[in-house]
Amino acid sequence: MGKKLAGLVLAGSVLLGSVATAAPVIPRGTMIFVPLDTRPVSSAYTVETMRAAGWDILLPPEELLSSNNRNGKADALLEWLEEKAPESVAVVASGDALLYGGLVDSRTHHFDKSVLSSRAERILSLKNKSGNPDVYVFVTIMRSPRASSAPVEPVYYAQWGPKLFRQGALRDKQDLGKLSAKERKELQMLNREIPADIEQDFYRRRKMNIKATELLLHGVESNNFDYLLIGRDDTAPLSQAHKEARHMATLVSELPKEKIRFFSGADQLGLLLLTRAANKLMYVTPFVHTSYAPGKGGETVPTYEDDPVAVSAREHIFAAGCYPVPEADRADFQLKVNTPYNGVTLEAGNAANNGVLTENDRAFLDGVMKDLDRGRKVIVADIKYGNGADNALVKGLFRDGIAWDLAAYGGWNTAGNALGFALGQGVLSPYMTEEAKDRLLTVRYLDDWAYQANARGEVYQTYIWPNYLPNSGFDRKQLPGVEERITQAMYKVAEPVMGPVVDQYGFTLPWHRMFEVEPVLKPLLAERKKAEAEAIRKHQEKIAAEEQARAAAQQEAAAAERARIEGTAR
């Protein structure tokens, strides 16, 4: 793979050489990154990947970012970005964070059109005001889930979400001219049944978000953006999100493909654009060959998405600043996508994910091993199940002794999340030390496989449900007990397969909910816990001081009132 590609121009980039020739962990420059929010997949995992590849990543102050208990501060983020952008060689920024405050904020905000337009204009002017750094922006089409609830959706969604979803699906189908007479009656009934104020709030916000995204398209036309990436967050083939996506696709199709892409996913977009920025700055365009597990393979349309995975993979490859090639021998990386034989992606918690190795699993593993034996860099995107890894595959990787030989692995959440994150980490892996690469792999196996596909379900069954605990919003009394049970479950699941490396990690719930875990090295976790305890102590002291000040003020006011009354009486 040490082939020279000097003089070849692809997608506007001159390829000076294969990525395989790069020296590991050389300081390369400072990029600014504004993530969607503070979730590990949005921020910490992405930043750790880039730093492992030698890039200095500058993040906004955490208190400006959207978190589990805090809205993001869009205007303050824009001010910070405008101040810091001149210090960077590239800016990669979440449009959702800069427009609304974050991903969740984009679904719940009440900003008016003028505020969003003003913020969009500031994003568009960033490049010219900041000394012309490379500017990459990613933004999402708001999801339309079948069911969800506050705080990640409007308060009414718990009750009306399923009906709003169905209404959107039928309107999408009506737009396509495929609505049956029975479905037309159902849509009319939903239109009458859903309260007018709820329907107005839901669709007004969606319309405003689409208009704000349309404003950002001007960044492509005017060259204010080096690249714009639009993600479809949890989009079913028939849904309001799909309807809006079809409208957006028409607009995107009129813009140059080398500067914009539009596909399913949200949480992987930041890493994809950081990878693209890194490739451009290093004058390389890695070649990627994609292959699939036996069966439906690339024709699979994963749950939560509306495109075949072959289309999604190709779009992800271009977005990452890479180039898809049909010949494995020409490629710098082999992207191996683990798809279900019948093309139906079940949830990782389904009983079918029992870890039993089938003939098709064996064939996929054999393909991975053959590529590794040939000295090829292999990236595994494990999308056979949604919201977690394929037990048979991961156990097979460890059983065959090749789990640590991969360039990258991803098997979490949606297919696009897993594929995009694995691609980004894999493409950057030649610039990492072996130790850094293995650390990233360890976190992926612990998170995507041990937790999402196994420990999470066990803790639900043995601790959350029996104790009538919620699945999110854990308070300070509940959280330690939940994290302790998760830690026990993680060791139980992972140590027999992964070995003693598991004992180096502790496990936290950064958003105080069961959906995501964060594996953290124990020394770092101890420091974090100490800092959190100190912050709580200071917060409590502040509250106590404020209460004392209020009590003193009340006493002083009461004394003054008594003196006034006594003076009047005299």
CSV table of N, CA, C and O in Angstrom, one decimal, residues 192-290:
chain,number,residue,atom,x,y,z
A,192,ARG,N,-57.9,15.8,12.7
A,192,ARG,CA,-58.9,16.3,13.7
A,192,ARG,C,-58.5,16.0,15.1
A,192,ARG,O,-58.8,16.8,16.0
A,193,GLU,N,-57.9,14.9,15.3
A,193,GLU,CA,-57.6,14.4,16.7
A,193,GLU,C,-56.5,15.1,17.4
A,193,GLU,O,-56.6,15.4,18.6
A,194,ILE,N,-55.4,15.4,16.7
A,194,ILE,CA,-54.2,16.1,17.3
A,194,ILE,C,-54.6,17.5,17.6
A,194,ILE,O,-55.0,18.3,16.7
A,195,PRO,N,-54.4,18.0,18.8
A,195,PRO,CA,-54.8,19.4,19.2
A,195,PRO,C,-54.1,20.4,18.3
A,195,PRO,O,-52.9,20.2,18.0
A,196,ALA,N,-54.7,21.4,17.9
A,196,ALA,CA,-54.2,22.4,17.0
A,196,ALA,C,-53.0,23.1,17.5
A,196,ALA,O,-52.0,23.3,16.7
A,197,ASP,N,-52.9,23.4,18.8
A,197,ASP,CA,-51.7,24.1,19.3
A,197,ASP,C,-50.5,23.2,19.3
A,197,ASP,O,-49.4,23.7,19.0
A,198,ILE,N,-50.7,21.9,19.5
A,198,ILE,CA,-49.5,20.9,19.5
A,198,ILE,C,-49.1,20.8,18.1
A,198,ILE,O,-47.9,20.8,17.8
A,199,GLU,N,-50.0,20.6,17.1
A,199,GLU,CA,-49.6,20.5,15.7
A,199,GLU,C,-48.9,21.7,15.2
A,199,GLU,O,-47.9,21.6,14.5
A,200,GLN,N,-49.4,22.9,15.6
A,200,GLN,CA,-48.8,24.1,15.2
A,200,GLN,C,-47.4,24.3,15.7
A,200,GLN,O,-46.4,24.6,15.0
A,201,ASP,N,-47.2,24.0,17.0
A,201,ASP,CA,-45.9,24.0,17.6
A,201,ASP,C,-44.9,23.1,16.9
A,201,ASP,O,-43.8,23.5,16.6
A,202,PHE,N,-45.3,21.9,16.7
A,202,PHE,CA,-44.5,20.8,16.1
A,202,PHE,C,-44.0,21.2,14.7
A,202,PHE,O,-42.8,21.2,14.4
A,203,TYR,N,-45.0,21.6,13.9
A,203,TYR,CA,-44.6,21.8,12.5
A,203,TYR,C,-44.0,23.2,12.3
A,203,TYR,O,-43.2,23.4,11.3
A,204,ARG,N,-44.3,24.2,13.1
A,204,ARG,CA,-43.7,25.5,13.0
A,204,ARG,C,-42.2,25.4,13.3
A,204,ARG,O,-41.4,26.0,12.5
A,205,ARG,N,-41.8,24.7,14.3
A,205,ARG,CA,-40.4,24.5,14.6
A,205,ARG,C,-39.7,23.8,13.5
A,205,ARG,O,-38.6,24.2,13.1
A,206,ARG,N,-40.3,22.8,13.0
A,206,ARG,CA,-39.7,22.0,11.9
A,206,ARG,C,-39.5,22.9,10.6
A,206,ARG,O,-38.4,22.9,10.0
A,207,LYS,N,-40.5,23.7,10.3
A,207,LYS,CA,-40.4,24.6,9.2
A,207,LYS,C,-39.3,25.6,9.4
A,207,LYS,O,-38.5,25.9,8.5
A,208,MET,N,-39.2,26.2,10.6
A,208,MET,CA,-38.1,27.2,10.9
A,208,MET,C,-36.8,26.6,10.8
A,208,MET,O,-35.8,27.2,10.2
A,209,ASN,N,-36.6,25.3,11.2
A,209,ASN,CA,-35.3,24.7,11.2
A,209,ASN,C,-34.9,24.4,9.7
A,209,ASN,O,-33.7,24.6,9.3
A,210,ILE,N,-35.8,24.0,8.9
A,210,ILE,CA,-35.6,23.8,7.5
A,210,ILE,C,-35.1,25.1,6.8
A,210,ILE,O,-34.1,25.2,6.0
A,211,LYS,N,-35.8,26.2,7.1
A,211,LYS,CA,-35.4,27.5,6.6
A,211,LYS,C,-34.0,27.9,7.0
A,211,LYS,O,-33.3,28.5,6.2
A,212,ALA,N,-33.7,27.7,8.3
A,212,ALA,CA,-32.4,28.0,8.8
A,212,ALA,C,-31.3,27.2,8.0
A,212,ALA,O,-30.2,27.7,7.7
A,213,THR,N,-31.6,25.9,7.8
A,213,THR,CA,-30.6,25.1,7.0
A,213,THR,C,-30.5,25.6,5.6
A,213,THR,O,-29.4,25.6,5.0
A,214,GLU,N,-31.6,26.0,5.0
A,214,GLU,CA,-31.6,26.5,3.6
A,214,GLU,C,-30.6,27.8,3.6
A,214,GLU,O,-29.9,28.0,2.6
A,215,LEU,N,-30.7,28.6,4.6
A,215,LEU,CA,-29.8,29.7,4.7
A,215,LEU,C,-28.3,29.3,4.6
A,215,LEU,O,-27.4,29.9,4.0
A,216,LEU,N,-28.0,28.2,5.3
A,216,LEU,CA,-26.6,27.7,5.4
A,216,LEU,C,-26.2,27.2,4.0
A,216,LEU,O,-25.0,27.1,3.8
A,217,LEU,N,-27.1,26.8,3.2
A,217,LEU,CA,-26.7,26.3,1.8
A,217,LEU,C,-26.0,27.4,1.1
A,217,LEU,O,-25.2,27.1,0.2
A,218,HIS,N,-26.3,28.7,1.4
A,218,HIS,CA,-25.6,29.8,0.7
A,218,HIS,C,-24.1,29.7,1.0
A,218,HIS,O,-23.3,30.3,0.2
A,219,GLY,N,-23.7,29.1,2.1
A,219,GLY,CA,-22.2,29.0,2.4
A,219,GLY,C,-21.5,28.1,1.4
A,219,GLY,O,-20.3,28.3,1.1
A,220,VAL,N,-22.2,27.2,0.7
A,220,VAL,CA,-21.6,26.4,-0.3
A,220,VAL,C,-21.5,27.2,-1.6
A,220,VAL,O,-20.5,27.2,-2.3
A,221,GLU,N,-22.6,27.9,-1.9
A,221,GLU,CA,-22.6,28.7,-3.2
A,221,GLU,C,-21.5,29.9,-3.1
A,221,GLU,O,-20.9,30.2,-4.1
A,222,SER,N,-21.4,30.5,-1.9
A,222,SER,CA,-20.5,31.7,-1.8
A,222,SER,C,-19.1,31.3,-1.4
A,222,SER,O,-18.2,32.2,-1.3
A,223,ASN,N,-18.8,30.0,-1.2
A,223,ASN,CA,-17.5,29.5,-0.8
A,223,ASN,C,-17.1,30.0,0.6
A,223,ASN,O,-15.9,30.0,1.0
A,224,ASN,N,-18.1,30.3,1.4
A,224,ASN,CA,-17.9,30.6,2.8
A,224,ASN,C,-17.6,29.4,3.6
A,224,ASN,O,-17.1,29.4,4.7
A,225,PHE,N,-18.1,28.2,3.1
A,225,PHE,CA,-17.9,26.9,3.7
A,225,PHE,C,-17.0,26.1,2.7
A,225,PHE,O,-17.2,26.1,1.5
A,226,ASP,N,-16.0,25.4,3.3
A,226,ASP,CA,-15.2,24.5,2.5
A,226,ASP,C,-16.0,23.2,2.3
A,226,ASP,O,-15.8,22.5,1.3
A,227,TYR,N,-17.0,22.9,3.2
A,227,TYR,CA,-17.8,21.8,3.1
A,227,TYR,C,-19.0,21.9,4.0
A,227,TYR,O,-18.9,22.4,5.1
A,228,LEU,N,-20.2,21.5,3.5
A,228,LEU,CA,-21.4,21.4,4.4
A,228,LEU,C,-21.9,20.0,4.4
A,228,LEU,O,-22.1,19.4,3.3
A,229,LEU,N,-22.1,19.5,5.6
A,229,LEU,CA,-22.6,18.1,5.7
A,229,LEU,C,-24.0,18.2,6.4
A,229,LEU,O,-24.1,18.7,7.5
A,230,ILE,N,-25.0,17.6,5.7
A,230,ILE,CA,-26.4,17.6,6.3
A,230,ILE,C,-26.8,16.2,6.6
A,230,ILE,O,-26.7,15.3,5.8
A,231,GLY,N,-27.1,16.0,7.9
A,231,GLY,CA,-27.5,14.6,8.3
A,231,GLY,C,-29.0,14.5,8.6
A,231,GLY,O,-29.6,15.5,9.0
A,232,ARG,N,-29.5,13.3,8.2
A,232,ARG,CA,-30.9,13.0,8.5
A,232,ARG,C,-30.9,12.2,9.8
A,232,ARG,O,-30.5,11.1,9.8
A,233,ASP,N,-31.4,12.8,10.9
A,233,ASP,CA,-31.4,12.2,12.2
A,233,ASP,C,-32.5,11.2,12.4
A,233,ASP,O,-33.7,11.7,12.4
A,234,ASP,N,-32.2,9.9,12.5
A,234,ASP,CA,-33.3,8.9,12.7
A,234,ASP,C,-34.4,9.1,11.8
A,234,ASP,O,-35.6,9.4,12.1
A,235,THR,N,-34.2,8.8,10.5
A,235,THR,CA,-35.2,9.0,9.5
A,235,THR,C,-35.8,7.7,8.9
A,235,THR,O,-35.0,6.9,8.4
A,236,ALA,N,-37.1,7.5,9.1
A,236,ALA,CA,-37.7,6.3,8.6
A,236,ALA,C,-38.1,6.6,7.1
A,236,ALA,O,-38.2,7.7,6.7
A,237,PRO,N,-38.2,5.5,6.3
A,237,PRO,CA,-38.5,5.7,4.9
A,237,PRO,C,-39.8,6.5,4.6
A,237,PRO,O,-39.9,7.1,3.6
A,238,LEU,N,-40.8,6.4,5.5
A,238,LEU,CA,-42.0,7.2,5.4
A,238,LEU,C,-42.1,8.0,6.7
A,238,LEU,O,-42.4,7.4,7.7
A,239,SER,N,-41.9,9.3,6.7
A,239,SER,CA,-42.0,10.1,7.9
A,239,SER,C,-41.9,11.6,7.5
A,239,SER,O,-41.6,11.9,6.4
A,240,GLN,N,-42.2,12.4,8.5
A,240,GLN,CA,-42.1,13.9,8.2
A,240,GLN,C,-40.7,14.2,7.9
A,240,GLN,O,-40.4,15.1,7.1
A,241,ALA,N,-39.7,13.6,8.6
A,241,ALA,CA,-38.3,13.9,8.4
A,241,ALA,C,-38.0,13.5,6.9
A,241,ALA,O,-37.2,14.2,6.3
A,242,HIS,N,-38.5,12.4,6.5
A,242,HIS,CA,-38.2,11.9,5.1
A,242,HIS,C,-38.8,12.9,4.1
A,242,HIS,O,-38.2,13.2,3.0
A,243,LYS,N,-40.0,13.4,4.4
A,243,LYS,CA,-40.6,14.4,3.5
A,243,LYS,C,-39.8,15.6,3.4
A,243,LYS,O,-39.5,16.1,2.3
A,244,GLU,N,-39.3,16.1,4.5
A,244,GLU,CA,-38.4,17.3,4.5
A,244,GLU,C,-37.1,17.0,3.8
A,244,GLU,O,-36.5,17.9,3.2
A,245,ALA,N,-36.6,15.8,4.0
A,245,ALA,CA,-35.3,15.4,3.4
A,245,ALA,C,-35.5,15.4,1.9
A,245,ALA,O,-34.5,15.8,1.2
A,246,ARG,N,-36.6,15.0,1.3
A,246,ARG,CA,-36.8,15.0,-0.1
A,246,ARG,C,-36.7,16.4,-0.6
A,246,ARG,O,-36.1,16.7,-1.7
A,247,HIS,N,-37.3,17.3,0.1
A,247,HIS,CA,-37.3,18.8,-0.3
A,247,HIS,C,-35.8,19.2,-0.3
A,247,HIS,O,-35.3,19.9,-1.2
A,248,MET,N,-35.1,18.9,0.8
A,248,MET,CA,-33.7,19.3,1.0
A,248,MET,C,-32.8,18.7,-0.1
A,248,MET,O,-31.9,19.4,-0.7
A,249,ALA,N,-33.1,17.5,-0.5
A,249,ALA,CA,-32.3,16.8,-1.5
A,249,ALA,C,-32.4,17.5,-2.8
A,249,ALA,O,-31.4,17.5,-3.6
A,250,THR,N,-33.5,18.0,-3.1
A,250,THR,CA,-33.7,18.8,-4.4
A,250,THR,C,-32.8,20.0,-4.4
A,250,THR,O,-32.1,20.3,-5.4
A,251,LEU,N,-32.7,20.7,-3.3
A,251,LEU,CA,-31.8,21.9,-3.2
A,251,LEU,C,-30.4,21.5,-3.2
A,251,LEU,O,-29.5,22.1,-3.9
A,252,VAL,N,-30.0,20.4,-2.5
A,252,VAL,CA,-28.6,20.0,-2.4
A,252,VAL,C,-28.2,19.5,-3.8
A,252,VAL,O,-27.0,19.7,-4.2
A,253,SER,N,-29.0,18.9,-4.6
A,253,SER,CA,-28.7,18.3,-5.9
A,253,SER,C,-28.2,19.4,-6.9
A,253,SER,O,-27.5,19.2,-7.9
A,254,GLU,N,-28.6,20.7,-6.6
A,254,GLU,CA,-28.2,21.8,-7.5
A,254,GLU,C,-26.8,22.4,-7.1
A,254,GLU,O,-26.3,23.3,-7.8
A,255,LEU,N,-26.2,21.9,-6.0
A,255,LEU,CA,-24.9,22.4,-5.5
A,255,LEU,C,-23.8,21.4,-5.8
A,255,LEU,O,-24.0,20.2,-6.0
A,256,PRO,N,-22.6,21.9,-5.9
A,256,PRO,CA,-21.4,21.0,-6.3
A,256,PRO,C,-21.2,19.9,-5.3
A,256,PRO,O,-21.0,20.1,-4.1
A,257,LYS,N,-21.2,18.6,-5.7
A,257,LYS,CA,-21.0,17.5,-4.9
A,257,LYS,C,-19.7,17.5,-4.1
A,257,LYS,O,-19.6,16.9,-3.0
A,258,GLU,N,-18.7,18.1,-4.6
A,258,GLU,CA,-17.4,18.2,-3.9
A,258,GLU,C,-17.4,19.1,-2.7
A,258,GLU,O,-16.4,19.1,-1.9
A,259,LYS,N,-18.6,19.8,-2.4
A,259,LYS,CA,-18.6,20.7,-1.3
A,259,LYS,C,-19.8,20.4,-0.4
A,259,LYS,O,-20.0,21.1,0.6
A,260,ILE,N,-20.6,19.4,-0.7
A,260,ILE,CA,-21.8,19.1,0.2
A,260,ILE,C,-22.2,17.7,0.0
A,260,ILE,O,-22.1,17.1,-1.0
A,261,ARG,N,-22.6,17.1,1.1
A,261,ARG,CA,-23.2,15.7,1.1
A,261,ARG,C,-24.4,15.7,2.1
A,261,ARG,O,-24.5,16.6,3.0
A,262,PHE,N,-25.3,14.8,1.9
A,262,PHE,CA,-26.6,14.7,2.6
A,262,PHE,C,-27.0,13.2,2.8
A,262,PHE,O,-27.2,12.6,1.8
A,263,PHE,N,-26.9,12.7,4.0
A,263,PHE,CA,-27.2,11.3,4.3
A,263,PHE,C,-27.7,11.1,5.7
A,263,PHE,O,-27.7,12.1,6.5
A,264,SER,N,-28.0,9.9,6.0
A,264,SER,CA,-28.6,9.5,7.3
A,264,SER,C,-27.5,9.6,8.4
A,264,SER,O,-26.4,9.2,8.3
A,265,GLY,N,-28.0,10.2,9.6
A,265,GLY,CA,-27.1,10.2,10.8
A,265,GLY,C,-26.9,11.6,11.3
A,265,GLY,O,-27.3,12.6,10.7
A,266,ALA,N,-26.4,11.6,12.5
A,266,ALA,CA,-26.1,12.9,13.2
A,266,ALA,C,-24.9,12.8,14.0
A,266,ALA,O,-24.0,13.7,13.8
A,267,ASP,N,-24.7,11.9,14.9
A,267,ASP,CA,-23.6,11.9,15.9
A,267,ASP,C,-22.3,11.6,15.3
A,267,ASP,O,-21.3,11.9,15.9
A,268,GLN,N,-22.2,11.0,14.1
A,268,GLN,CA,-20.9,10.8,13.4
A,268,GLN,C,-20.4,11.9,12.6
A,268,GLN,O,-19.3,11.9,12.1
A,269,LEU,N,-21.2,12.9,12.4
A,269,LEU,CA,-20.9,14.0,11.4
A,269,LEU,C,-19.7,14.8,11.8
A,269,LEU,O,-18.9,15.1,10.9
A,270,GLY,N,-19.5,15.1,13.1
A,270,GLY,CA,-18.4,15.9,13.5
A,270,GLY,C,-17.1,15.2,13.2
A,270,GLY,O,-16.1,15.8,12.7
A,271,LEU,N,-16.9,13.9,13.5
A,271,LEU,CA,-15.7,13.2,13.3
A,271,LEU,C,-15.5,13.0,11.8
A,271,LEU,O,-14.3,13.1,11.3
A,272,LEU,N,-16.5,12.8,11.0
A,272,LEU,CA,-16.3,12.7,9.5
A,272,LEU,C,-15.7,14.0,9.0
A,272,LEU,O,-14.8,14.0,8.2
A,273,LEU,N,-16.2,15.2,9.4
A,273,LEU,CA,-15.7,16.4,8.9
A,273,LEU,C,-14.3,16.7,9.4
A,273,LEU,O,-13.4,17.3,8.7
A,274,LEU,N,-14.0,16.4,10.7
A,274,LEU,CA,-12.6,16.5,11.2
A,274,LEU,C,-11.7,15.6,10.4
A,274,LEU,O,-10.5,16.1,10.1
A,275,THR,N,-12.1,14.4,10.0
A,275,THR,CA,-11.3,13.6,9.2
A,275,THR,C,-11.0,14.2,7.9
A,275,THR,O,-9.9,14.1,7.3
A,276,ARG,N,-12.1,14.7,7.3
A,276,ARG,CA,-12.0,15.4,6.0
A,276,ARG,C,-11.0,16.5,6.1
A,276,ARG,O,-10.1,16.7,5.2
A,277,ALA,N,-11.1,17.4,7.1
A,277,ALA,CA,-10.2,18.5,7.3
A,277,ALA,C,-8.8,18.0,7.4
A,277,ALA,O,-7.9,18.6,6.8
A,278,ALA,N,-8.5,17.0,8.2
A,278,ALA,CA,-7.2,16.4,8.3
A,278,ALA,C,-6.6,15.9,7.0
A,278,ALA,O,-5.5,16.2,6.7
A,279,ASN,N,-7.4,15.2,6.2
A,279,ASN,CA,-7.0,14.7,4.9
A,279,ASN,C,-6.6,15.8,4.0
A,279,ASN,O,-5.6,15.8,3.3
A,280,LYS,N,-7.4,16.9,4.0
A,280,LYS,CA,-7.1,18.0,3.1
A,280,LYS,C,-5.8,18.7,3.5
A,280,LYS,O,-5.0,19.0,2.7
A,281,LEU,N,-5.7,18.9,4.8
A,281,LEU,CA,-4.5,19.6,5.3
A,281,LEU,C,-3.2,18.8,5.1
A,281,LEU,O,-2.1,19.4,5.0
A,282,MET,N,-3.3,17.5,5.0
A,282,MET,CA,-2.2,16.6,4.7
A,282,MET,C,-2.1,16.2,3.3
A,282,MET,O,-1.2,15.4,2.9
A,283,TYR,N,-2.9,16.8,2.4
A,283,TYR,CA,-2.9,16.5,1.0
A,283,TYR,C,-3.0,15.0,0.6
A,283,TYR,O,-2.3,14.5,-0.2
A,284,VAL,N,-3.9,14.3,1.3
A,284,VAL,CA,-4.1,12.9,0.9
A,284,VAL,C,-5.6,12.7,0.7
A,284,VAL,O,-6.5,13.3,1.4
A,285,THR,N,-5.9,11.8,-0.1
A,285,THR,CA,-7.3,11.3,-0.3
A,285,THR,C,-7.2,9.7,-0.3
A,285,THR,O,-6.9,9.1,-1.3
A,286,PRO,N,-7.4,9.1,0.9
A,286,PRO,CA,-7.3,7.7,1.0
A,286,PRO,C,-8.4,7.0,0.1
A,286,PRO,O,-9.5,7.5,0.0
A,287,PHE,N,-8.0,5.9,-0.5
A,287,PHE,CA,-8.9,5.0,-1.3
A,287,PHE,C,-9.5,4.0,-0.3
A,287,PHE,O,-8.8,3.4,0.5
A,288,VAL,N,-10.9,3.8,-0.4
A,288,VAL,CA,-11.6,2.9,0.4
A,288,VAL,C,-12.4,1.9,-0.4
A,288,VAL,O,-13.1,2.3,-1.3
A,289,HIS,N,-12.2,0.6,-0.2
A,289,HIS,CA,-13.0,-0.4,-0.8
A,289,HIS,C,-14.0,-1.0,0.2
A,289,HIS,O,-13.6,-1.3,1.4
A,290,THR,N,-15.3,-1.1,-0.2
A,290,THR,CA,-16.3,-1.6,0.7
A,290,THR,C,-16.8,-2.9,0.3
A,290,THR,O,-17.0,-3.2,-0.9
